């Protein structure tokens, strides 16, 4: 596999914090999981600081920034509060996601086209701070065009719909993702993908040649209950490598 073909794995550790928060103490610590993930072969760590702090909290971010030796990708909503936090901590990357207070997880992509005016300044400020900006969007050419106009260096495609579908509908959605990845790459944007990926559905996504990174959380942390975090990450890594 040549260097440019390599598909990075970002491990999302939010749900280690979900388990910790269920009892209000310190255990299990997200940073410990992040360091183990790095040992197991994760290329980066992803964490979503939500407005309601339901999983990762501000102090987790401080600890992660302090202790991680692999890049941190901070997922965040396009709010003034989150912009201040990102500019203060300066993570390697910031992925702008839509956030609805009532949702169970990030249910759809960011409307980069509709939010163009708000996002222009937002993306500009993050870029000026040398933070690699990524927009979490649907695999839709209109959203890729918006990302091009906004000057985002990275887009992450929301592949949750693909993960939920099967049969012909899944094939159609996979084609939409592949086309959107090709459009992004042709325009100099690095395409990533994430949401809902598992051992059973990762291979066709990992085989899309333009994709450079997958961000995976819930399944890996859930699987770790049965096989350990190290095994769950290594198995995902192998499936991704075999797909390339
Ligand atoms: N990428 C982004 C932008 C996300 O918001 C999420 C979910 O927080 C993920 C990836 C990971 O999704 P999952 O936990 O379903 O693997």
PDB file of C-alpha atoms and ligand atoms in Angstrom:
ATOM      1  CA  UNK A   1       0.000   0.000   0.000  1.00  0.00           C
ATOM      2  CA  UNK A   2       1.548   3.346  -0.984  1.00  0.00           C
ATOM      3  CA  UNK A   3       1.503   6.293   1.447  1.00  0.00           C
ATOM      4  CA  UNK A   4      -1.190   8.158  -0.475  1.00  0.00           C
ATOM      5  CA  UNK A   5      -3.499   5.122  -0.367  1.00  0.00           C
ATOM      6  CA  UNK A   6      -3.375   4.826   3.384  1.00  0.00           C
ATOM      7  CA  UNK A   7      -6.696   5.102   5.175  1.00  0.00           C
ATOM      8  CA  UNK A   8      -6.361   6.541   8.673  1.00  0.00           C
ATOM      9  CA  UNK A   9      -8.517   5.333  11.553  1.00  0.00           C
ATOM     10  CA  UNK A  10      -9.778   7.941  13.997  1.00  0.00           C
ATOM     11  CA  UNK A  11     -11.200   6.360  17.146  1.00  0.00           C
ATOM     12  CA  UNK A  12     -14.049   8.263  18.763  1.00  0.00           C
ATOM     13  CA  UNK A  13     -13.910   7.854  22.550  1.00  0.00           C
ATOM     14  CA  UNK A  14     -17.134   9.699  23.446  1.00  0.00           C
ATOM     15  CA  UNK A  15     -18.884   6.625  24.746  1.00  0.00           C
ATOM     16  CA  UNK A  16     -16.155   5.809  27.247  1.00  0.00           C
ATOM     17  CA  UNK A  17     -17.224   9.125  28.789  1.00  0.00           C
ATOM     18  CA  UNK A  18     -20.883   8.107  28.488  1.00  0.00           C
ATOM     19  CA  UNK A  19     -20.193   5.080  30.703  1.00  0.00           C
ATOM     20  CA  UNK A  20     -18.152   7.147  33.160  1.00  0.00           C
ATOM     21  CA  UNK A  21     -20.871   9.775  33.413  1.00  0.00           C
ATOM     22  CA  UNK A  22     -23.519   7.144  34.150  1.00  0.00           C
ATOM     23  CA  UNK A  23     -22.072   6.907  37.675  1.00  0.00           C
ATOM     24  CA  UNK A  24     -20.685  10.395  38.051  1.00  0.00           C
ATOM     25  CA  UNK A  25     -17.138   9.324  39.022  1.00  0.00           C
ATOM     26  CA  UNK A  26     -13.836   9.105  37.152  1.00  0.00           C
ATOM     27  CA  UNK A  27     -14.015   5.570  35.790  1.00  0.00           C
ATOM     28  CA  UNK A  28     -13.557   4.649  32.954  1.00  0.00           C
ATOM     29  CA  UNK A  29     -11.305   7.538  31.961  1.00  0.00           C
ATOM     30  CA  UNK A  30     -11.564   8.603  28.302  1.00  0.00           C
ATOM     31  CA  UNK A  31      -7.871   9.507  28.170  1.00  0.00           C
ATOM     32  CA  UNK A  32      -6.882   5.979  29.203  1.00  0.00           C
ATOM     33  CA  UNK A  33      -8.968   4.603  26.342  1.00  0.00           C
ATOM     34  CA  UNK A  34      -7.426   7.152  23.977  1.00  0.00           C
ATOM     35  CA  UNK A  35      -3.890   6.113  24.935  1.00  0.00           C
ATOM     36  CA  UNK A  36      -4.803   2.426  24.526  1.00  0.00           C
ATOM     37  CA  UNK A  37      -6.369   3.188  21.151  1.00  0.00           C
ATOM     38  CA  UNK A  38      -3.141   4.841  20.043  1.00  0.00           C
ATOM     39  CA  UNK A  39      -1.189   1.747  21.160  1.00  0.00           C
ATOM     40  CA  UNK A  40      -3.592  -0.479  19.207  1.00  0.00           C
ATOM     41  CA  UNK A  41      -2.998   1.464  15.988  1.00  0.00           C
ATOM     42  CA  UNK A  42      -5.439   4.377  15.945  1.00  0.00           C
ATOM     43  CA  UNK A  43      -4.061   7.211  13.833  1.00  0.00           C
ATOM     44  CA  UNK A  44      -6.058   9.841  15.667  1.00  0.00           C
ATOM     45  CA  UNK A  45      -8.586  10.353  18.450  1.00  0.00           C
ATOM     46  CA  UNK A  46     -11.955  11.982  17.907  1.00  0.00           C
ATOM     47  CA  UNK A  47     -14.068  13.524  20.650  1.00  0.00           C
ATOM     48  CA  UNK A  48     -17.305  15.502  20.467  1.00  0.00           C
ATOM     49  CA  UNK A  49     -17.742  18.229  23.063  1.00  0.00           C
ATOM     50  CA  UNK A  50     -21.504  18.678  22.951  1.00  0.00           C
ATOM     51  CA  UNK A  51     -23.316  21.731  24.211  1.00  0.00           C
ATOM     52  CA  UNK A  52     -24.951  19.616  26.956  1.00  0.00           C
ATOM     53  CA  UNK A  53     -21.622  17.860  27.835  1.00  0.00           C
ATOM     54  CA  UNK A  54     -23.422  14.528  27.844  1.00  0.00           C
ATOM     55  CA  UNK A  55     -20.181  12.636  27.229  1.00  0.00           C
ATOM     56  CA  UNK A  56     -16.862  14.463  26.777  1.00  0.00           C
ATOM     57  CA  UNK A  57     -16.405  17.445  29.125  1.00  0.00           C
ATOM     58  CA  UNK A  58     -14.144  20.481  29.038  1.00  0.00           C
ATOM     59  CA  UNK A  59     -11.640  18.934  31.458  1.00  0.00           C
ATOM     60  CA  UNK A  60     -11.383  15.826  29.227  1.00  0.00           C
ATOM     61  CA  UNK A  61     -10.305  18.051  26.396  1.00  0.00           C
ATOM     62  CA  UNK A  62      -7.564  19.608  28.528  1.00  0.00           C
ATOM     63  CA  UNK A  63      -6.295  16.163  29.548  1.00  0.00           C
ATOM     64  CA  UNK A  64      -6.456  14.784  26.000  1.00  0.00           C
ATOM     65  CA  UNK A  65      -4.553  17.769  24.602  1.00  0.00           C
ATOM     66  CA  UNK A  66      -1.962  17.334  27.326  1.00  0.00           C
ATOM     67  CA  UNK A  67      -1.396  13.589  27.059  1.00  0.00           C
ATOM     68  CA  UNK A  68      -2.084  12.521  23.478  1.00  0.00           C
ATOM     69  CA  UNK A  69       0.782  12.010  21.079  1.00  0.00           C
ATOM     70  CA  UNK A  70      -1.507  11.362  18.100  1.00  0.00           C
ATOM     71  CA  UNK A  71      -3.754  14.041  16.550  1.00  0.00           C
ATOM     72  CA  UNK A  72      -7.002  15.063  18.235  1.00  0.00           C
ATOM     73  CA  UNK A  73     -10.022  15.769  16.055  1.00  0.00           C
ATOM     74  CA  UNK A  74     -12.514  17.867  18.028  1.00  0.00           C
ATOM     75  CA  UNK A  75     -16.094  17.568  16.837  1.00  0.00           C
ATOM     76  CA  UNK A  76     -18.043  20.706  17.591  1.00  0.00           C
ATOM     77  CA  UNK A  77     -21.131  22.675  16.707  1.00  0.00           C
ATOM     78  CA  UNK A  78     -20.758  26.038  14.952  1.00  0.00           C
ATOM     79  CA  UNK A  79     -21.365  28.127  18.071  1.00  0.00           C
ATOM     80  CA  UNK A  80     -19.365  31.008  19.568  1.00  0.00           C
ATOM     81  CA  UNK A  81     -18.744  28.980  22.726  1.00  0.00           C
ATOM     82  CA  UNK A  82     -17.207  26.089  20.780  1.00  0.00           C
ATOM     83  CA  UNK A  83     -15.160  28.431  18.613  1.00  0.00           C
ATOM     84  CA  UNK A  84     -13.613  29.977  21.748  1.00  0.00           C
ATOM     85  CA  UNK A  85     -12.842  26.531  23.141  1.00  0.00           C
ATOM     86  CA  UNK A  86     -11.254  25.343  19.900  1.00  0.00           C
ATOM     87  CA  UNK A  87      -9.147  28.482  19.581  1.00  0.00           C
ATOM     88  CA  UNK A  88      -7.991  28.073  23.187  1.00  0.00           C
ATOM     89  CA  UNK A  89      -7.038  24.386  22.923  1.00  0.00           C
ATOM     90  CA  UNK A  90      -5.923  24.354  19.283  1.00  0.00           C
ATOM     91  CA  UNK A  91      -6.571  20.668  18.474  1.00  0.00           C
ATOM     92  CA  UNK A  92      -5.049  19.291  15.291  1.00  0.00           C
ATOM     93  CA  UNK A  93      -8.460  19.272  13.596  1.00  0.00           C
ATOM     94  CA  UNK A  94     -11.980  20.539  14.185  1.00  0.00           C
ATOM     95  CA  UNK A  95     -14.933  18.838  12.578  1.00  0.00           C
ATOM     96  CA  UNK A  96     -18.011  21.073  12.413  1.00  0.00           C
ATOM     97  CA  UNK A  97     -21.152  19.064  13.055  1.00  0.00           C
ATOM     98  CA  UNK A  98     -24.824  19.990  13.346  1.00  0.00           C
ATOM     99  CA  UNK A  99     -26.163  19.612  16.876  1.00  0.00           C
ATOM    100  CA  UNK A 100     -29.732  19.329  18.065  1.00  0.00           C
ATOM    101  CA  UNK A 101     -30.218  19.138  21.784  1.00  0.00           C
ATOM    102  CA  UNK A 102     -32.848  16.402  21.543  1.00  0.00           C
ATOM    103  CA  UNK A 103     -31.009  14.055  19.181  1.00  0.00           C
ATOM    104  CA  UNK A 104     -29.537  10.791  20.383  1.00  0.00           C
ATOM    105  CA  UNK A 105     -26.522  11.186  18.106  1.00  0.00           C
ATOM    106  CA  UNK A 106     -25.557  13.371  15.137  1.00  0.00           C
ATOM    107  CA  UNK A 107     -28.494  12.529  12.945  1.00  0.00           C
ATOM    108  CA  UNK A 108     -27.590  14.167   9.662  1.00  0.00           C
ATOM    109  CA  UNK A 109     -24.918  16.230   7.955  1.00  0.00           C
ATOM    110  CA  UNK A 110     -24.302  19.935   8.361  1.00  0.00           C
ATOM    111  CA  UNK A 111     -26.164  22.154   5.900  1.00  0.00           C
ATOM    112  CA  UNK A 112     -22.975  23.822   4.661  1.00  0.00           C
ATOM    113  CA  UNK A 113     -24.866  25.353   1.738  1.00  0.00           C
ATOM    114  CA  UNK A 114     -27.639  26.892   3.894  1.00  0.00           C
ATOM    115  CA  UNK A 115     -25.227  28.070   6.625  1.00  0.00           C
ATOM    116  CA  UNK A 116     -22.718  29.593   4.215  1.00  0.00           C
ATOM    117  CA  UNK A 117     -22.669  33.089   5.756  1.00  0.00           C
ATOM    118  CA  UNK A 118     -22.236  31.910   9.330  1.00  0.00           C
ATOM    119  CA  UNK A 119     -19.631  29.308   8.405  1.00  0.00           C
ATOM    120  CA  UNK A 120     -17.415  31.598   6.320  1.00  0.00           C
ATOM    121  CA  UNK A 121     -16.083  33.483   9.350  1.00  0.00           C
ATOM    122  CA  UNK A 122     -16.104  30.358  11.517  1.00  0.00           C
ATOM    123  CA  UNK A 123     -13.986  28.319   9.096  1.00  0.00           C
ATOM    124  CA  UNK A 124     -11.715  31.315   8.515  1.00  0.00           C
ATOM    125  CA  UNK A 125     -10.971  31.785  12.231  1.00  0.00           C
ATOM    126  CA  UNK A 126     -10.174  28.115  12.736  1.00  0.00           C
ATOM    127  CA  UNK A 127      -7.966  28.021   9.673  1.00  0.00           C
ATOM    128  CA  UNK A 128      -6.103  31.143  10.824  1.00  0.00           C
ATOM    129  CA  UNK A 129      -5.331  29.279  14.054  1.00  0.00           C
ATOM    130  CA  UNK A 130      -3.847  26.407  11.993  1.00  0.00           C
ATOM    131  CA  UNK A 131      -6.653  24.036  12.949  1.00  0.00           C
ATOM    132  CA  UNK A 132      -7.561  21.654  10.147  1.00  0.00           C
ATOM    133  CA  UNK A 133     -11.235  22.271   9.490  1.00  0.00           C
ATOM    134  CA  UNK A 134     -13.536  19.518   8.415  1.00  0.00           C
ATOM    135  CA  UNK A 135     -17.258  19.822   7.631  1.00  0.00           C
ATOM    136  CA  UNK A 136     -19.469  16.848   8.469  1.00  0.00           C
ATOM    137  CA  UNK A 137     -21.827  16.795   5.475  1.00  0.00           C
ATOM    138  CA  UNK A 138     -24.154  14.478   3.606  1.00  0.00           C
ATOM    139  CA  UNK A 139     -22.644  12.812   0.510  1.00  0.00           C
ATOM    140  CA  UNK A 140     -24.414  15.346  -1.674  1.00  0.00           C
ATOM    141  CA  UNK A 141     -22.755  17.334  -4.497  1.00  0.00           C
ATOM    142  CA  UNK A 142     -24.478  20.531  -3.323  1.00  0.00           C
ATOM    143  CA  UNK A 143     -22.842  20.221   0.089  1.00  0.00           C
ATOM    144  CA  UNK A 144     -19.444  19.427  -1.456  1.00  0.00           C
ATOM    145  CA  UNK A 145     -19.754  22.574  -3.617  1.00  0.00           C
ATOM    146  CA  UNK A 146     -20.529  24.574  -0.470  1.00  0.00           C
ATOM    147  CA  UNK A 147     -17.423  23.150   1.232  1.00  0.00           C
ATOM    148  CA  UNK A 148     -15.345  24.185  -1.789  1.00  0.00           C
ATOM    149  CA  UNK A 149     -16.683  27.747  -1.575  1.00  0.00           C
ATOM    150  CA  UNK A 150     -16.025  27.850   2.163  1.00  0.00           C
ATOM    151  CA  UNK A 151     -12.396  26.817   1.660  1.00  0.00           C
ATOM    152  CA  UNK A 152     -12.657  23.773   3.943  1.00  0.00           C
ATOM    153  CA  UNK A 153      -9.603  21.516   3.476  1.00  0.00           C
ATOM    154  CA  UNK A 154     -11.516  18.414   4.628  1.00  0.00           C
ATOM    155  CA  UNK A 155     -15.062  17.065   4.480  1.00  0.00           C
ATOM    156  CA  UNK A 156     -16.330  14.086   6.440  1.00  0.00           C
ATOM    157  CA  UNK A 157     -19.262  12.316   4.848  1.00  0.00           C
ATOM    158  CA  UNK A 158     -22.078  11.203   7.133  1.00  0.00           C
ATOM    159  CA  UNK A 159     -22.492   7.543   6.195  1.00  0.00           C
ATOM    160  CA  UNK A 160     -25.230   6.822   8.737  1.00  0.00           C
ATOM    161  CA  UNK A 161     -27.848   6.333   6.007  1.00  0.00           C
ATOM    162  CA  UNK A 162     -25.601   3.785   4.266  1.00  0.00           C
ATOM    163  CA  UNK A 163     -25.166   1.965   7.587  1.00  0.00           C
ATOM    164  CA  UNK A 164     -28.925   1.694   8.087  1.00  0.00           C
ATOM    165  CA  UNK A 165     -29.883   0.569   4.595  1.00  0.00           C
ATOM    166  CA  UNK A 166     -29.493  -2.773   2.872  1.00  0.00           C
ATOM    167  CA  UNK A 167     -29.782  -4.324  -0.584  1.00  0.00           C
ATOM    168  CA  UNK A 168     -30.145  -2.054  -3.613  1.00  0.00           C
ATOM    169  CA  UNK A 169     -30.722   1.013  -1.458  1.00  0.00           C
ATOM    170  CA  UNK A 170     -27.412   0.475   0.271  1.00  0.00           C
ATOM    171  CA  UNK A 171     -25.671   0.076  -3.093  1.00  0.00           C
ATOM    172  CA  UNK A 172     -27.215   3.374  -4.264  1.00  0.00           C
ATOM    173  CA  UNK A 173     -26.098   5.159  -1.135  1.00  0.00           C
ATOM    174  CA  UNK A 174     -22.596   3.687  -1.472  1.00  0.00           C
ATOM    175  CA  UNK A 175     -22.435   5.090  -5.017  1.00  0.00           C
ATOM    176  CA  UNK A 176     -23.504   8.515  -3.745  1.00  0.00           C
ATOM    177  CA  UNK A 177     -20.693   8.413  -1.168  1.00  0.00           C
ATOM    178  CA  UNK A 178     -18.121   7.294  -3.768  1.00  0.00           C
ATOM    179  CA  UNK A 179     -19.216  10.046  -6.186  1.00  0.00           C
ATOM    180  CA  UNK A 180     -19.104  12.702  -3.476  1.00  0.00           C
ATOM    181  CA  UNK A 181     -15.621  11.517  -2.405  1.00  0.00           C
ATOM    182  CA  UNK A 182     -14.417  11.722  -6.009  1.00  0.00           C
ATOM    183  CA  UNK A 183     -15.875  15.233  -6.406  1.00  0.00           C
ATOM    184  CA  UNK A 184     -14.242  16.421  -3.192  1.00  0.00           C
ATOM    185  CA  UNK A 185     -10.837  14.948  -4.094  1.00  0.00           C
ATOM    186  CA  UNK A 186     -10.984  16.400  -7.621  1.00  0.00           C
ATOM    187  CA  UNK A 187     -11.410  19.820  -6.024  1.00  0.00           C
ATOM    188  CA  UNK A 188      -8.512  19.418  -3.610  1.00  0.00           C
ATOM    189  CA  UNK A 189     -10.611  18.569  -0.540  1.00  0.00           C
ATOM    190  CA  UNK A 190      -9.595  15.550   1.544  1.00  0.00           C
ATOM    191  CA  UNK A 191     -12.630  13.294   2.056  1.00  0.00           C
ATOM    192  CA  UNK A 192     -13.245  11.371   5.291  1.00  0.00           C
ATOM    193  CA  UNK A 193     -16.261   9.315   6.374  1.00  0.00           C
ATOM    194  CA  UNK A 194     -17.939   8.296   9.592  1.00  0.00           C
ATOM    195  CA  UNK A 195     -21.022   7.320  11.548  1.00  0.00           C
ATOM    196  CA  UNK A 196     -22.472   3.887  12.121  1.00  0.00           C
ATOM    197  CA  UNK A 197     -19.493   1.912  10.793  1.00  0.00           C
ATOM    198  CA  UNK A 198     -19.051  -1.662  12.034  1.00  0.00           C
ATOM    199  CA  UNK A 199     -17.060  -4.787  11.133  1.00  0.00           C
ATOM    200  CA  UNK A 200     -19.976  -5.793   8.884  1.00  0.00           C
ATOM    201  CA  UNK A 201     -20.289  -2.630   6.827  1.00  0.00           C
ATOM    202  CA  UNK A 202     -16.850  -0.976   6.831  1.00  0.00           C
ATOM    203  CA  UNK A 203     -15.250  -2.792   3.886  1.00  0.00           C
ATOM    204  CA  UNK A 204     -17.154  -1.189   0.949  1.00  0.00           C
ATOM    205  CA  UNK A 205     -16.601   2.257   2.491  1.00  0.00           C
ATOM    206  CA  UNK A 206     -12.905   1.592   3.137  1.00  0.00           C
ATOM    207  CA  UNK A 207     -12.560   0.502  -0.497  1.00  0.00           C
ATOM    208  CA  UNK A 208     -13.492   3.983  -1.811  1.00  0.00           C
ATOM    209  CA  UNK A 209     -10.035   5.034  -2.973  1.00  0.00           C
ATOM    210  CA  UNK A 210     -10.314   8.797  -2.378  1.00  0.00           C
ATOM    211  CA  UNK A 211     -11.213   8.426   1.318  1.00  0.00           C
ATOM    212  CA  UNK A 212      -8.306   9.180   3.643  1.00  0.00           C
ATOM    213  CA  UNK A 213      -9.825   8.718   7.105  1.00  0.00           C
ATOM    214  CA  UNK A 214     -12.670   6.912   8.848  1.00  0.00           C
ATOM    215  CA  UNK A 215     -13.920   8.034  12.267  1.00  0.00           C
ATOM    216  CA  UNK A 216     -15.481   5.228  14.252  1.00  0.00           C
ATOM    217  CA  UNK A 217     -16.725   5.224  17.820  1.00  0.00           C
ATOM    218  CA  UNK A 218     -19.854   3.566  19.123  1.00  0.00           C
ATOM    219  CA  UNK A 219     -19.277   0.139  17.586  1.00  0.00           C
ATOM    220  CA  UNK A 220     -15.598  -0.053  18.618  1.00  0.00           C
ATOM    221  CA  UNK A 221     -16.316   0.900  22.218  1.00  0.00           C
ATOM    222  CA  UNK A 222     -19.291  -1.497  22.356  1.00  0.00           C
ATOM    223  CA  UNK A 223     -17.263  -4.347  20.870  1.00  0.00           C
ATOM    224  CA  UNK A 224     -14.493  -3.673  23.380  1.00  0.00           C
ATOM    225  CA  UNK A 225     -16.835  -5.011  26.092  1.00  0.00           C
ATOM    226  CA  UNK A 226     -16.561  -8.447  24.487  1.00  0.00           C
ATOM    227  CA  UNK A 227     -13.054  -8.563  23.041  1.00  0.00           C
ATOM    228  CA  UNK A 228     -11.154  -5.629  24.576  1.00  0.00           C
ATOM    229  CA  UNK A 229     -10.385  -2.266  22.984  1.00  0.00           C
ATOM    230  CA  UNK A 230      -7.084  -3.447  21.564  1.00  0.00           C
ATOM    231  CA  UNK A 231      -8.701  -6.346  19.685  1.00  0.00           C
ATOM    232  CA  UNK A 232     -11.654  -4.351  18.447  1.00  0.00           C
ATOM    233  CA  UNK A 233      -9.406  -1.619  17.012  1.00  0.00           C
ATOM    234  CA  UNK A 234      -6.944  -4.093  15.498  1.00  0.00           C
ATOM    235  CA  UNK A 235      -9.726  -6.037  13.785  1.00  0.00           C
ATOM    236  CA  UNK A 236     -11.184  -2.819  12.329  1.00  0.00           C
ATOM    237  CA  UNK A 237      -7.701  -1.780  11.191  1.00  0.00           C
ATOM    238  CA  UNK A 238      -7.225  -5.136   9.423  1.00  0.00           C
ATOM    239  CA  UNK A 239     -10.578  -4.893   7.647  1.00  0.00           C
ATOM    240  CA  UNK A 240      -9.710  -1.375   6.463  1.00  0.00           C
ATOM    241  CA  UNK A 241      -6.289  -2.481   5.221  1.00  0.00           C
ATOM    242  CA  UNK A 242      -7.711  -5.501   3.398  1.00  0.00           C
ATOM    243  CA  UNK A 243     -10.241  -3.266   1.629  1.00  0.00           C
ATOM    244  CA  UNK A 244      -7.561  -0.998   0.072  1.00  0.00           C
TER     245      UNK A 244
HETATM  246  N1  LIG B   1     -17.887  11.276  12.803  1.00  0.00           N
HETATM  247  C1  LIG B   1     -18.695  12.243  13.285  1.00  0.00           C
HETATM  248  C2  LIG B   1     -18.587  13.620  12.708  1.00  0.00           C
HETATM  249  C3  LIG B   1     -19.626  11.957  14.319  1.00  0.00           C
HETATM  250  O1  LIG B   1     -20.425  12.939  14.787  1.00  0.00           O
HETATM  251  C4  LIG B   1     -19.653  10.659  14.862  1.00  0.00           C
HETATM  252  C5  LIG B   1     -20.594  10.350  15.982  1.00  0.00           C
HETATM  253  O2  LIG B   1     -20.345  11.169  17.057  1.00  0.00           O
HETATM  254  C6  LIG B   1     -18.759   9.708  14.352  1.00  0.00           C
HETATM  255  C7  LIG B   1     -17.918  10.031  13.309  1.00  0.00           C
HETATM  256  C8  LIG B   1     -18.695   8.324  14.912  1.00  0.00           C
HETATM  257  O3  LIG B   1     -19.896   7.660  14.719  1.00  0.00           O
HETATM  258  P1  LIG B   1     -20.131   6.258  15.441  1.00  0.00           P
HETATM  259  O4  LIG B   1     -20.038   6.509  16.898  1.00  0.00           O
HETATM  260  O5  LIG B   1     -21.478   5.867  14.959  1.00  0.00           O
HETATM  261  O6  LIG B   1     -19.041   5.343  14.952  1.00  0.00           O
END
